[in-house]
mmCIF file with all atom_site columns, C-alpha atoms and ligand atoms in Angstrom:
data_model
loop_
_atom_site.group_PDB
_atom_site.id
_atom_site.type_symbol
_atom_site.label_atom_id
_atom_site.label_alt_id
_atom_site.label_comp_id
_atom_site.label_asym_id
_atom_site.label_entity_id
_atom_site.label_seq_id
_atom_site.pdbx_PDB_ins_code
_atom_site.Cartn_x
_atom_site.Cartn_y
_atom_site.Cartn_z
_atom_site.occupancy
_atom_site.B_iso_or_equiv
_atom_site.pdbx_formal_charge
_atom_site.auth_seq_id
_atom_site.auth_comp_id
_atom_site.auth_asym_id
_atom_site.auth_atom_id
_atom_site.pdbx_PDB_model_num
ATOM   1   C CA  . MET A 1 1   ? 4.698   -25.872 -14.703 1.00 78.00 ? 176 MET A CA  1
ATOM   2   C CA  . ILE A 1 2   ? 6.278   -23.433 -12.245 1.00 85.00 ? 177 ILE A CA  1
ATOM   3   C CA  . ARG A 1 3   ? 7.081   -19.995 -13.569 1.00 90.00 ? 178 ARG A CA  1
ATOM   4   C CA  . ILE A 1 4   ? 9.337   -17.601 -11.714 1.00 92.00 ? 179 ILE A CA  1
ATOM   5   C CA  . LEU A 1 5   ? 9.985   -13.970 -12.618 1.00 93.00 ? 180 LEU A CA  1
ATOM   6   C CA  . ALA A 1 6   ? 13.284  -12.470 -11.451 1.00 94.00 ? 181 ALA A CA  1
ATOM   7   C CA  . PHE A 1 7   ? 13.654  -8.701  -11.235 1.00 94.00 ? 182 PHE A CA  1
ATOM   8   C CA  . ALA A 1 8   ? 15.851  -6.120  -9.521  1.00 94.00 ? 183 ALA A CA  1
ATOM   9   C CA  . GLY A 1 9   ? 15.035  -2.744  -8.006  1.00 94.00 ? 184 GLY A CA  1
ATOM   10  C CA  . SER A 1 10  ? 17.994  -1.037  -9.620  1.00 94.00 ? 185 SER A CA  1
ATOM   11  C CA  . ALA A 1 11  ? 18.309  0.637   -13.018 1.00 89.00 ? 186 ALA A CA  1
ATOM   12  C CA  . ARG A 1 12  ? 22.095  0.885   -12.771 1.00 92.00 ? 187 ARG A CA  1
ATOM   13  C CA  . LYS A 1 13  ? 23.968  -0.657  -15.720 1.00 90.00 ? 188 LYS A CA  1
ATOM   14  C CA  . ASN A 1 14  ? 26.488  -2.535  -13.562 1.00 92.00 ? 189 ASN A CA  1
ATOM   15  C CA  . SER A 1 15  ? 24.055  -3.145  -10.723 1.00 94.00 ? 190 SER A CA  1
ATOM   16  C CA  . PHE A 1 16  ? 25.262  -5.416  -7.900  1.00 96.00 ? 191 PHE A CA  1
ATOM   17  C CA  . ASN A 1 17  ? 21.678  -6.449  -7.300  1.00 96.00 ? 192 ASN A CA  1
ATOM   18  C CA  . LYS A 1 18  ? 21.268  -7.625  -10.891 1.00 94.00 ? 193 LYS A CA  1
ATOM   19  C CA  . ALA A 1 19  ? 24.480  -9.639  -10.395 1.00 95.00 ? 194 ALA A CA  1
ATOM   20  C CA  . ILE A 1 20  ? 23.226  -11.447 -7.279  1.00 96.00 ? 195 ILE A CA  1
ATOM   21  C CA  . LEU A 1 21  ? 19.833  -11.977 -8.898  1.00 94.00 ? 196 LEU A CA  1
ATOM   22  C CA  . LYS A 1 22  ? 21.422  -13.894 -11.777 1.00 93.00 ? 197 LYS A CA  1
ATOM   23  C CA  . VAL A 1 23  ? 22.986  -16.322 -9.285  1.00 94.00 ? 198 VAL A CA  1
ATOM   24  C CA  . ALA A 1 24  ? 19.711  -16.893 -7.406  1.00 93.00 ? 199 ALA A CA  1
ATOM   25  C CA  . ALA A 1 25  ? 17.948  -17.382 -10.743 1.00 90.00 ? 200 ALA A CA  1
ATOM   26  C CA  . GLN A 1 26  ? 20.486  -20.044 -11.674 1.00 90.00 ? 201 GLN A CA  1
ATOM   27  C CA  . GLY A 1 27  ? 19.632  -21.790 -8.401  1.00 90.00 ? 202 GLY A CA  1
ATOM   28  C CA  . ALA A 1 28  ? 15.989  -21.892 -9.515  1.00 87.00 ? 203 ALA A CA  1
ATOM   29  C CA  . VAL A 1 29  ? 16.948  -23.239 -12.956 1.00 83.00 ? 204 VAL A CA  1
ATOM   30  C CA  . ASP A 1 30  ? 19.144  -25.915 -11.344 1.00 87.00 ? 205 ASP A CA  1
ATOM   31  C CA  . ALA A 1 31  ? 16.147  -26.932 -9.207  1.00 84.00 ? 206 ALA A CA  1
ATOM   32  C CA  . GLY A 1 32  ? 13.995  -27.393 -12.304 1.00 79.00 ? 207 GLY A CA  1
ATOM   33  C CA  . ALA A 1 33  ? 12.284  -24.029 -12.872 1.00 72.00 ? 208 ALA A CA  1
ATOM   34  C CA  . PRO A 1 34  ? 11.804  -23.888 -16.648 1.00 56.00 ? 209 PRO A CA  1
ATOM   35  C CA  . ILE A 1 35  ? 12.068  -20.195 -17.443 1.00 42.00 ? 210 ILE A CA  1
ATOM   36  C CA  . MET A 1 36  ? 13.911  -17.349 -15.861 1.00 38.00 ? 211 MET A CA  1
ATOM   37  C CA  . ASP A 1 37  ? 13.227  -13.803 -16.873 1.00 44.00 ? 212 ASP A CA  1
ATOM   38  C CA  . GLU A 1 38  ? 14.821  -10.719 -15.452 1.00 44.00 ? 213 GLU A CA  1
ATOM   39  C CA  . ASP A 1 39  ? 14.451  -7.235  -16.614 1.00 53.00 ? 214 ASP A CA  1
ATOM   40  C CA  . LEU A 1 40  ? 13.955  -3.925  -15.126 1.00 44.00 ? 215 LEU A CA  1
ATOM   41  C CA  . GLU A 1 41  ? 15.148  -1.473  -17.748 1.00 43.00 ? 216 GLU A CA  1
ATOM   42  C CA  . ALA A 1 42  ? 12.036  -2.340  -19.766 1.00 50.00 ? 217 ALA A CA  1
ATOM   43  C CA  . GLN A 1 43  ? 9.787   -1.102  -16.967 1.00 49.00 ? 218 GLN A CA  1
ATOM   44  C CA  . SER A 1 44  ? 11.299  2.238   -16.114 1.00 46.00 ? 219 SER A CA  1
ATOM   45  C CA  . GLY A 1 45  ? 8.166   3.796   -14.798 1.00 43.00 ? 220 GLY A CA  1
ATOM   46  C CA  . ILE A 1 46  ? 5.973   4.807   -17.727 1.00 44.00 ? 221 ILE A CA  1
ATOM   47  C CA  . PRO A 1 47  ? 2.493   3.343   -17.618 1.00 57.00 ? 222 PRO A CA  1
ATOM   48  C CA  . THR A 1 48  ? 2.713   1.242   -20.823 1.00 73.00 ? 223 THR A CA  1
ATOM   49  C CA  . ASN A 1 49  ? 5.808   -0.515  -19.594 1.00 74.00 ? 224 ASN A CA  1
ATOM   50  C CA  . ALA A 1 50  ? 4.359   -0.836  -16.107 1.00 77.00 ? 225 ALA A CA  1
ATOM   51  C CA  . GLN A 1 51  ? 1.369   -2.550  -17.688 1.00 81.00 ? 226 GLN A CA  1
ATOM   52  C CA  . LYS A 1 52  ? 3.609   -4.921  -19.617 1.00 84.00 ? 227 LYS A CA  1
ATOM   53  C CA  . PHE A 1 53  ? 5.532   -5.712  -16.472 1.00 87.00 ? 228 PHE A CA  1
ATOM   54  C CA  . LYS A 1 54  ? 2.332   -6.349  -14.548 1.00 90.00 ? 229 LYS A CA  1
ATOM   55  C CA  . GLN A 1 55  ? 1.266   -8.775  -17.261 1.00 90.00 ? 230 GLN A CA  1
ATOM   56  C CA  . LEU A 1 56  ? 4.569   -10.603 -16.814 1.00 90.00 ? 231 LEU A CA  1
ATOM   57  C CA  . MET A 1 57  ? 3.937   -10.774 -13.072 1.00 93.00 ? 232 MET A CA  1
ATOM   58  C CA  . MET A 1 58  ? 0.432   -12.115 -13.714 1.00 93.00 ? 233 MET A CA  1
ATOM   59  C CA  . GLU A 1 59  ? 1.885   -14.957 -15.765 1.00 92.00 ? 234 GLU A CA  1
ATOM   60  C CA  . HIS A 1 60  ? 4.304   -16.098 -13.041 1.00 94.00 ? 235 HIS A CA  1
ATOM   61  C CA  . ASP A 1 61  ? 3.776   -18.043 -9.796  1.00 94.00 ? 236 ASP A CA  1
ATOM   62  C CA  . GLY A 1 62  ? 6.845   -16.772 -8.003  1.00 96.00 ? 237 GLY A CA  1
ATOM   63  C CA  . PHE A 1 63  ? 9.183   -13.821 -7.901  1.00 97.00 ? 238 PHE A CA  1
ATOM   64  C CA  . LEU A 1 64  ? 12.900  -13.517 -7.198  1.00 97.00 ? 239 LEU A CA  1
ATOM   65  C CA  . ILE A 1 65  ? 13.504  -9.920  -6.150  1.00 97.00 ? 240 ILE A CA  1
ATOM   66  C CA  . ALA A 1 66  ? 16.818  -8.171  -5.487  1.00 97.00 ? 241 ALA A CA  1
ATOM   67  C CA  . SER A 1 67  ? 16.762  -4.589  -4.267  1.00 97.00 ? 242 SER A CA  1
ATOM   68  C CA  . PRO A 1 68  ? 19.396  -2.035  -3.369  1.00 97.00 ? 243 PRO A CA  1
ATOM   69  C CA  . GLU A 1 69  ? 19.060  -0.441  0.050   1.00 98.00 ? 244 GLU A CA  1
ATOM   70  C CA  . HIS A 1 70  ? 18.547  3.299   -0.188  1.00 97.00 ? 245 HIS A CA  1
ATOM   71  C CA  . ASN A 1 71  ? 18.571  5.101   3.147   1.00 97.00 ? 246 ASN A CA  1
ATOM   72  C CA  . SER A 1 72  ? 17.617  1.964   5.053   1.00 97.00 ? 247 SER A CA  1
ATOM   73  C CA  . ALA A 1 73  ? 14.733  0.983   2.766   1.00 97.00 ? 248 ALA A CA  1
ATOM   74  C CA  . TYR A 1 74  ? 14.240  -0.900  -0.505  1.00 97.00 ? 249 TYR A CA  1
ATOM   75  C CA  . SER A 1 75  ? 14.572  1.289   -3.596  1.00 95.00 ? 250 SER A CA  1
ATOM   76  C CA  . ALA A 1 76  ? 12.002  3.798   -4.801  1.00 92.00 ? 251 ALA A CA  1
ATOM   77  C CA  . LEU A 1 77  ? 12.168  2.148   -8.239  1.00 89.00 ? 252 LEU A CA  1
ATOM   78  C CA  . LEU A 1 78  ? 11.023  -1.155  -6.768  1.00 93.00 ? 253 LEU A CA  1
ATOM   79  C CA  . LYS A 1 79  ? 8.245   0.569   -4.816  1.00 93.00 ? 254 LYS A CA  1
ATOM   80  C CA  . ASN A 1 80  ? 7.099   2.360   -7.955  1.00 87.00 ? 255 ASN A CA  1
ATOM   81  C CA  . THR A 1 81  ? 7.018   -0.935  -9.856  1.00 89.00 ? 256 THR A CA  1
ATOM   82  C CA  . ILE A 1 82  ? 4.968   -2.614  -7.131  1.00 92.00 ? 257 ILE A CA  1
ATOM   83  C CA  . ASP A 1 83  ? 2.635   0.396   -6.858  1.00 88.00 ? 258 ASP A CA  1
ATOM   84  C CA  . TRP A 1 84  ? 1.850   0.326   -10.585 1.00 86.00 ? 259 TRP A CA  1
ATOM   85  C CA  . ALA A 1 85  ? 1.245   -3.422  -10.466 1.00 90.00 ? 260 ALA A CA  1
ATOM   86  C CA  . SER A 1 86  ? -1.134  -3.009  -7.528  1.00 90.00 ? 261 SER A CA  1
ATOM   87  C CA  . ARG A 1 87  ? -3.576  -0.903  -9.582  1.00 85.00 ? 262 ARG A CA  1
ATOM   88  C CA  . ARG A 1 88  ? -6.668  -2.935  -10.355 1.00 85.00 ? 263 ARG A CA  1
ATOM   89  C CA  . ALA A 1 89  ? -7.603  -3.177  -14.027 1.00 83.00 ? 264 ALA A CA  1
ATOM   90  C CA  . GLU A 1 90  ? -11.119 -3.931  -15.233 1.00 86.00 ? 265 GLU A CA  1
ATOM   91  C CA  . GLY A 1 91  ? -12.075 -7.539  -14.611 1.00 91.00 ? 266 GLY A CA  1
ATOM   92  C CA  . GLU A 1 92  ? -9.272  -8.164  -12.151 1.00 91.00 ? 267 GLU A CA  1
ATOM   93  C CA  . LYS A 1 93  ? -9.708  -9.169  -8.535  1.00 94.00 ? 268 LYS A CA  1
ATOM   94  C CA  . PRO A 1 94  ? -8.072  -6.817  -6.001  1.00 94.00 ? 269 PRO A CA  1
ATOM   95  C CA  . LEU A 1 95  ? -4.310  -7.420  -5.879  1.00 96.00 ? 270 LEU A CA  1
ATOM   96  C CA  . GLU A 1 96  ? -4.717  -10.444 -8.143  1.00 96.00 ? 271 GLU A CA  1
ATOM   97  C CA  . VAL A 1 97  ? -1.150  -10.123 -9.386  1.00 96.00 ? 272 VAL A CA  1
ATOM   98  C CA  . PHE A 1 98  ? 0.180   -10.712 -5.851  1.00 97.00 ? 273 PHE A CA  1
ATOM   99  C CA  . LYS A 1 99  ? -2.238  -12.969 -3.968  1.00 96.00 ? 274 LYS A CA  1
ATOM   100 C CA  . GLY A 1 100 ? -1.190  -16.591 -3.576  1.00 94.00 ? 275 GLY A CA  1
ATOM   101 C CA  . LYS A 1 101 ? 2.226   -15.903 -5.098  1.00 96.00 ? 276 LYS A CA  1
ATOM   102 C CA  . MET A 1 102 ? 5.582   -16.599 -3.454  1.00 97.00 ? 277 MET A CA  1
ATOM   103 C CA  . ALA A 1 103 ? 8.781   -14.553 -3.378  1.00 98.00 ? 278 ALA A CA  1
ATOM   104 C CA  . GLY A 1 104 ? 12.432  -15.006 -2.504  1.00 98.00 ? 279 GLY A CA  1
ATOM   105 C CA  . ILE A 1 105 ? 14.126  -11.725 -1.599  1.00 98.00 ? 280 ILE A CA  1
ATOM   106 C CA  . MET A 1 106 ? 17.746  -10.584 -1.567  1.00 98.00 ? 281 MET A CA  1
ATOM   107 C CA  . ALA A 1 107 ? 19.912  -7.478  -1.512  1.00 98.00 ? 282 ALA A CA  1
ATOM   108 C CA  . ALA A 1 108 ? 23.487  -6.476  -2.198  1.00 98.00 ? 283 ALA A CA  1
ATOM   109 C CA  . SER A 1 109 ? 25.416  -3.496  -0.924  1.00 98.00 ? 284 SER A CA  1
ATOM   110 C CA  . PRO A 1 110 ? 29.014  -2.324  -0.687  1.00 98.00 ? 285 PRO A CA  1
ATOM   111 C CA  . GLY A 1 111 ? 28.208  -1.626  2.980   1.00 97.00 ? 286 GLY A CA  1
ATOM   112 C CA  . ALA A 1 112 ? 28.539  -3.891  6.001   1.00 97.00 ? 287 ALA A CA  1
ATOM   113 C CA  . LEU A 1 113 ? 24.850  -4.792  6.350   1.00 97.00 ? 288 LEU A CA  1
ATOM   114 C CA  . GLY A 1 114 ? 24.315  -5.846  2.734   1.00 98.00 ? 289 GLY A CA  1
ATOM   115 C CA  . GLY A 1 115 ? 20.941  -4.139  2.465   1.00 98.00 ? 290 GLY A CA  1
ATOM   116 C CA  . LEU A 1 116 ? 19.457  -6.169  5.319   1.00 98.00 ? 291 LEU A CA  1
ATOM   117 C CA  . ARG A 1 117 ? 17.349  -3.287  6.635   1.00 98.00 ? 292 ARG A CA  1
ATOM   118 C CA  . GLY A 1 118 ? 15.629  -2.823  3.284   1.00 98.00 ? 293 GLY A CA  1
ATOM   119 C CA  . LEU A 1 119 ? 14.636  -6.480  3.248   1.00 98.00 ? 294 LEU A CA  1
ATOM   120 C CA  . VAL A 1 120 ? 12.712  -6.069  6.516   1.00 98.00 ? 295 VAL A CA  1
ATOM   121 C CA  . SER A 1 121 ? 10.354  -3.525  4.964   1.00 97.00 ? 296 SER A CA  1
ATOM   122 C CA  . LEU A 1 122 ? 10.247  -5.324  1.588   1.00 98.00 ? 297 LEU A CA  1
ATOM   123 C CA  . ARG A 1 123 ? 9.110   -8.508  3.327   1.00 98.00 ? 298 ARG A CA  1
ATOM   124 C CA  . MET A 1 124 ? 6.390   -6.589  5.159   1.00 98.00 ? 299 MET A CA  1
ATOM   125 C CA  . LEU A 1 125 ? 5.195   -4.862  1.991   1.00 98.00 ? 300 LEU A CA  1
ATOM   126 C CA  . LEU A 1 126 ? 4.979   -8.087  -0.023  1.00 98.00 ? 301 LEU A CA  1
ATOM   127 C CA  . GLU A 1 127 ? 3.159   -9.956  2.733   1.00 98.00 ? 302 GLU A CA  1
ATOM   128 C CA  . ASN A 1 128 ? 0.652   -7.113  3.092   1.00 98.00 ? 303 ASN A CA  1
ATOM   129 C CA  . LEU A 1 129 ? -0.085  -7.539  -0.615  1.00 97.00 ? 304 LEU A CA  1
ATOM   130 C CA  . GLY A 1 130 ? -0.673  -11.292 -0.207  1.00 97.00 ? 305 GLY A CA  1
ATOM   131 C CA  . VAL A 1 131 ? 2.715   -12.597 -1.346  1.00 98.00 ? 306 VAL A CA  1
ATOM   132 C CA  . MET A 1 132 ? 4.209   -15.370 0.797   1.00 98.00 ? 307 MET A CA  1
ATOM   133 C CA  . VAL A 1 133 ? 7.885   -14.572 1.345   1.00 98.00 ? 308 VAL A CA  1
ATOM   134 C CA  . LEU A 1 134 ? 10.379  -17.376 1.948   1.00 98.00 ? 309 LEU A CA  1
ATOM   135 C CA  . PRO A 1 135 ? 11.691  -17.237 5.551   1.00 97.00 ? 310 PRO A CA  1
ATOM   136 C CA  . ASN A 1 136 ? 15.223  -17.559 4.188   1.00 97.00 ? 311 ASN A CA  1
ATOM   137 C CA  . GLN A 1 137 ? 16.648  -14.430 2.539   1.00 98.00 ? 312 GLN A CA  1
ATOM   138 C CA  . LYS A 1 138 ? 20.104  -13.221 1.515   1.00 98.00 ? 313 LYS A CA  1
ATOM   139 C CA  . ALA A 1 139 ? 21.852  -9.908  2.136   1.00 98.00 ? 314 ALA A CA  1
ATOM   140 C CA  . VAL A 1 140 ? 25.264  -9.740  0.439   1.00 98.00 ? 315 VAL A CA  1
ATOM   141 C CA  . SER A 1 141 ? 27.540  -7.299  2.277   1.00 98.00 ? 316 SER A CA  1
ATOM   142 C CA  . LYS A 1 142 ? 30.727  -5.707  0.920   1.00 98.00 ? 317 LYS A CA  1
ATOM   143 C CA  . VAL A 1 143 ? 29.610  -6.865  -2.522  1.00 97.00 ? 318 VAL A CA  1
ATOM   144 C CA  . SER A 1 144 ? 32.125  -4.740  -4.453  1.00 96.00 ? 319 SER A CA  1
ATOM   145 C CA  . ALA A 1 145 ? 34.866  -7.121  -3.262  1.00 96.00 ? 320 ALA A CA  1
ATOM   146 C CA  . LEU A 1 146 ? 32.963  -10.148 -4.627  1.00 96.00 ? 321 LEU A CA  1
ATOM   147 C CA  . ILE A 1 147 ? 32.407  -8.903  -8.189  1.00 95.00 ? 322 ILE A CA  1
ATOM   148 C CA  . ASN A 1 148 ? 34.669  -10.151 -10.978 1.00 94.00 ? 323 ASN A CA  1
ATOM   149 C CA  . GLU A 1 149 ? 35.676  -8.319  -14.176 1.00 94.00 ? 324 GLU A CA  1
ATOM   150 C CA  . GLN A 1 150 ? 32.615  -9.618  -16.027 1.00 93.00 ? 325 GLN A CA  1
ATOM   151 C CA  . GLY A 1 151 ? 30.337  -8.212  -13.325 1.00 92.00 ? 326 GLY A CA  1
ATOM   152 C CA  . GLY A 1 152 ? 29.514  -11.659 -11.915 1.00 94.00 ? 327 GLY A CA  1
ATOM   153 C CA  . ILE A 1 153 ? 29.790  -12.975 -8.372  1.00 95.00 ? 328 ILE A CA  1
ATOM   154 C CA  . ASP A 1 154 ? 32.934  -14.955 -7.582  1.00 92.00 ? 329 ASP A CA  1
ATOM   155 C CA  . ASP A 1 155 ? 32.611  -15.989 -3.945  1.00 96.00 ? 330 ASP A CA  1
ATOM   156 C CA  . GLU A 1 156 ? 31.523  -19.630 -3.536  1.00 96.00 ? 331 GLU A CA  1
ATOM   157 C CA  . GLN A 1 157 ? 29.763  -19.144 -0.199  1.00 97.00 ? 332 GLN A CA  1
ATOM   158 C CA  . THR A 1 158 ? 27.770  -16.208 -1.562  1.00 98.00 ? 333 THR A CA  1
ATOM   159 C CA  . ILE A 1 159 ? 26.872  -18.148 -4.700  1.00 97.00 ? 334 ILE A CA  1
ATOM   160 C CA  . ALA A 1 160 ? 25.641  -21.075 -2.589  1.00 98.00 ? 335 ALA A CA  1
ATOM   161 C CA  . GLY A 1 161 ? 23.498  -18.788 -0.406  1.00 98.00 ? 336 GLY A CA  1
ATOM   162 C CA  . LEU A 1 162 ? 21.937  -17.057 -3.415  1.00 98.00 ? 337 LEU A CA  1
ATOM   163 C CA  . LYS A 1 163 ? 21.282  -20.289 -5.301  1.00 97.00 ? 338 LYS A CA  1
ATOM   164 C CA  . ARG A 1 164 ? 19.601  -21.635 -2.198  1.00 98.00 ? 339 ARG A CA  1
ATOM   165 C CA  . ILE A 1 165 ? 16.965  -18.872 -2.445  1.00 98.00 ? 340 ILE A CA  1
ATOM   166 C CA  . GLY A 1 166 ? 16.186  -19.850 -6.044  1.00 97.00 ? 341 GLY A CA  1
ATOM   167 C CA  . LYS A 1 167 ? 16.149  -23.544 -5.149  1.00 97.00 ? 342 LYS A CA  1
ATOM   168 C CA  . GLU A 1 168 ? 13.879  -23.102 -2.134  1.00 97.00 ? 343 GLU A CA  1
ATOM   169 C CA  . LEU A 1 169 ? 11.450  -20.973 -4.109  1.00 97.00 ? 344 LEU A CA  1
ATOM   170 C CA  . THR A 1 170 ? 11.268  -23.535 -6.911  1.00 96.00 ? 345 THR A CA  1
ATOM   171 C CA  . GLU A 1 171 ? 10.880  -26.477 -4.562  1.00 96.00 ? 346 GLU A CA  1
ATOM   172 C CA  . THR A 1 172 ? 8.242   -24.791 -2.406  1.00 96.00 ? 347 THR A CA  1
ATOM   173 C CA  . LEU A 1 173 ? 6.207   -23.781 -5.461  1.00 95.00 ? 348 LEU A CA  1
ATOM   174 C CA  . ALA A 1 174 ? 6.483   -27.332 -6.782  1.00 94.00 ? 349 ALA A CA  1
ATOM   175 C CA  . LYS A 1 175 ? 5.123   -28.671 -3.481  1.00 93.00 ? 350 LYS A CA  1
ATOM   176 C CA  . LEU A 1 176 ? 2.216   -26.208 -3.545  1.00 89.00 ? 351 LEU A CA  1
ATOM   177 C CA  . ASN A 1 177 ? 1.425   -27.070 -7.170  1.00 84.00 ? 352 ASN A CA  1
ATOM   178 C CA  . ARG A 1 178 ? 1.224   -30.755 -6.321  1.00 77.00 ? 353 ARG A CA  1
ATOM   179 C CA  . GLN A 1 179 ? -1.698  -30.210 -3.904  1.00 56.00 ? 354 GLN A CA  1
HETATM 180 C C1  . FMN B 2 .   ? 20.384  7.562   -2.247  1.00 54.63 ? 56  FMN B C1  1
HETATM 181 C C2  . FMN B 2 .   ? 21.217  6.385   -1.836  1.00 54.63 ? 56  FMN B C2  1
HETATM 182 C C3  . FMN B 2 .   ? 21.081  5.895   -0.562  1.00 54.63 ? 56  FMN B C3  1
HETATM 183 C C4  . FMN B 2 .   ? 21.818  4.782   -0.166  1.00 54.63 ? 56  FMN B C4  1
HETATM 184 N N1  . FMN B 2 .   ? 21.604  4.265   1.076   1.00 54.63 ? 56  FMN B N1  1
HETATM 185 C C5  . FMN B 2 .   ? 22.211  3.103   1.424   1.00 54.63 ? 56  FMN B C5  1
HETATM 186 C C6  . FMN B 2 .   ? 21.867  2.447   2.638   1.00 54.63 ? 56  FMN B C6  1
HETATM 187 O O1  . FMN B 2 .   ? 21.039  2.889   3.417   1.00 54.63 ? 56  FMN B O1  1
HETATM 188 N N2  . FMN B 2 .   ? 22.486  1.287   2.925   1.00 54.63 ? 56  FMN B N2  1
HETATM 189 C C7  . FMN B 2 .   ? 23.413  0.708   2.059   1.00 54.63 ? 56  FMN B C7  1
HETATM 190 O O2  . FMN B 2 .   ? 23.914  -0.366  2.379   1.00 54.63 ? 56  FMN B O2  1
HETATM 191 N N3  . FMN B 2 .   ? 23.761  1.315   0.916   1.00 54.63 ? 56  FMN B N3  1
HETATM 192 C C8  . FMN B 2 .   ? 23.166  2.489   0.559   1.00 54.63 ? 56  FMN B C8  1
HETATM 193 N N4  . FMN B 2 .   ? 23.466  3.076   -0.629  1.00 54.63 ? 56  FMN B N4  1
HETATM 194 C C9  . FMN B 2 .   ? 24.504  2.459   -1.514  1.00 54.63 ? 56  FMN B C9  1
HETATM 195 C C10 . FMN B 2 .   ? 23.904  1.360   -2.355  1.00 54.63 ? 56  FMN B C10 1
HETATM 196 O O3  . FMN B 2 .   ? 23.913  0.168   -1.613  1.00 54.63 ? 56  FMN B O3  1
HETATM 197 C C11 . FMN B 2 .   ? 24.719  1.176   -3.634  1.00 54.63 ? 56  FMN B C11 1
HETATM 198 O O4  . FMN B 2 .   ? 24.556  2.334   -4.446  1.00 54.63 ? 56  FMN B O4  1
HETATM 199 C C12 . FMN B 2 .   ? 24.379  -0.078  -4.394  1.00 54.63 ? 56  FMN B C12 1
HETATM 200 O O5  . FMN B 2 .   ? 25.377  -0.306  -5.297  1.00 54.63 ? 56  FMN B O5  1
HETATM 201 C C13 . FMN B 2 .   ? 23.092  0.026   -5.160  1.00 54.63 ? 56  FMN B C13 1
HETATM 202 O O6  . FMN B 2 .   ? 22.752  -1.229  -5.767  1.00 54.63 ? 56  FMN B O6  1
HETATM 203 P P1  . FMN B 2 .   ? 22.955  -1.522  -7.325  1.00 54.63 ? 56  FMN B P1  1
HETATM 204 O O7  . FMN B 2 .   ? 24.417  -1.728  -7.562  1.00 54.63 ? 56  FMN B O7  1
HETATM 205 O O8  . FMN B 2 .   ? 22.164  -2.789  -7.549  1.00 54.63 ? 56  FMN B O8  1
HETATM 206 O O9  . FMN B 2 .   ? 22.404  -0.362  -8.096  1.00 54.63 ? 56  FMN B O9  1
HETATM 207 C C14 . FMN B 2 .   ? 22.755  4.192   -1.060  1.00 54.63 ? 56  FMN B C14 1
HETATM 208 C C15 . FMN B 2 .   ? 22.885  4.717   -2.337  1.00 54.63 ? 56  FMN B C15 1
HETATM 209 C C16 . FMN B 2 .   ? 22.129  5.787   -2.743  1.00 54.63 ? 56  FMN B C16 1
HETATM 210 C C17 . FMN B 2 .   ? 22.263  6.297   -4.157  1.00 54.63 ? 56  FMN B C17 1
#
């Protein structure tokens, strides 16, 4: 059974990145991934919650990650989350939570580049930790114009692009699991 954990690097209540993550997660569900889980408020930086979040990461084969771009990089909250998870607990292999896992990455921004620059460094970081990152990624630009009153994404083309990330992640993990 493939298990994918979806999480965003934003703590903002009406986060655009949480909104795009929901769409990508639906793409994974549509492709047969059994469980989607997204949360980031529960892991706001204190060690107990970081530990709980690491345990969640341990239990999943793949990650769907959406991060805001802050000054051309992925968010400090996301970096903090990854840094806590990278700490080796007793009995664990180095970077066990990351190695052999796969990720699909995305970003949303009200700006013209959609957080594209942050994805470059996020990809590099994840690969350095042993996570295989899907070649396809999605940066949603001018996202404020695509959000409806319920905080969801309305634009069909954007929805298709985001769902494709979830679908590709699910299908690639399924292929790997069959070996
Ligand atoms: C400190 C800071 C730096 C930012 N830098 C960028 C940036 O480099 N590029 C960009 O597209 N948006 C930038 N933004 C705007 C964010 O894209 C915007 O706040 C976005 O809504 C955050 O994502 P969220 O809605 O998921 O929280 C910045 C925002 C903050 C607070």
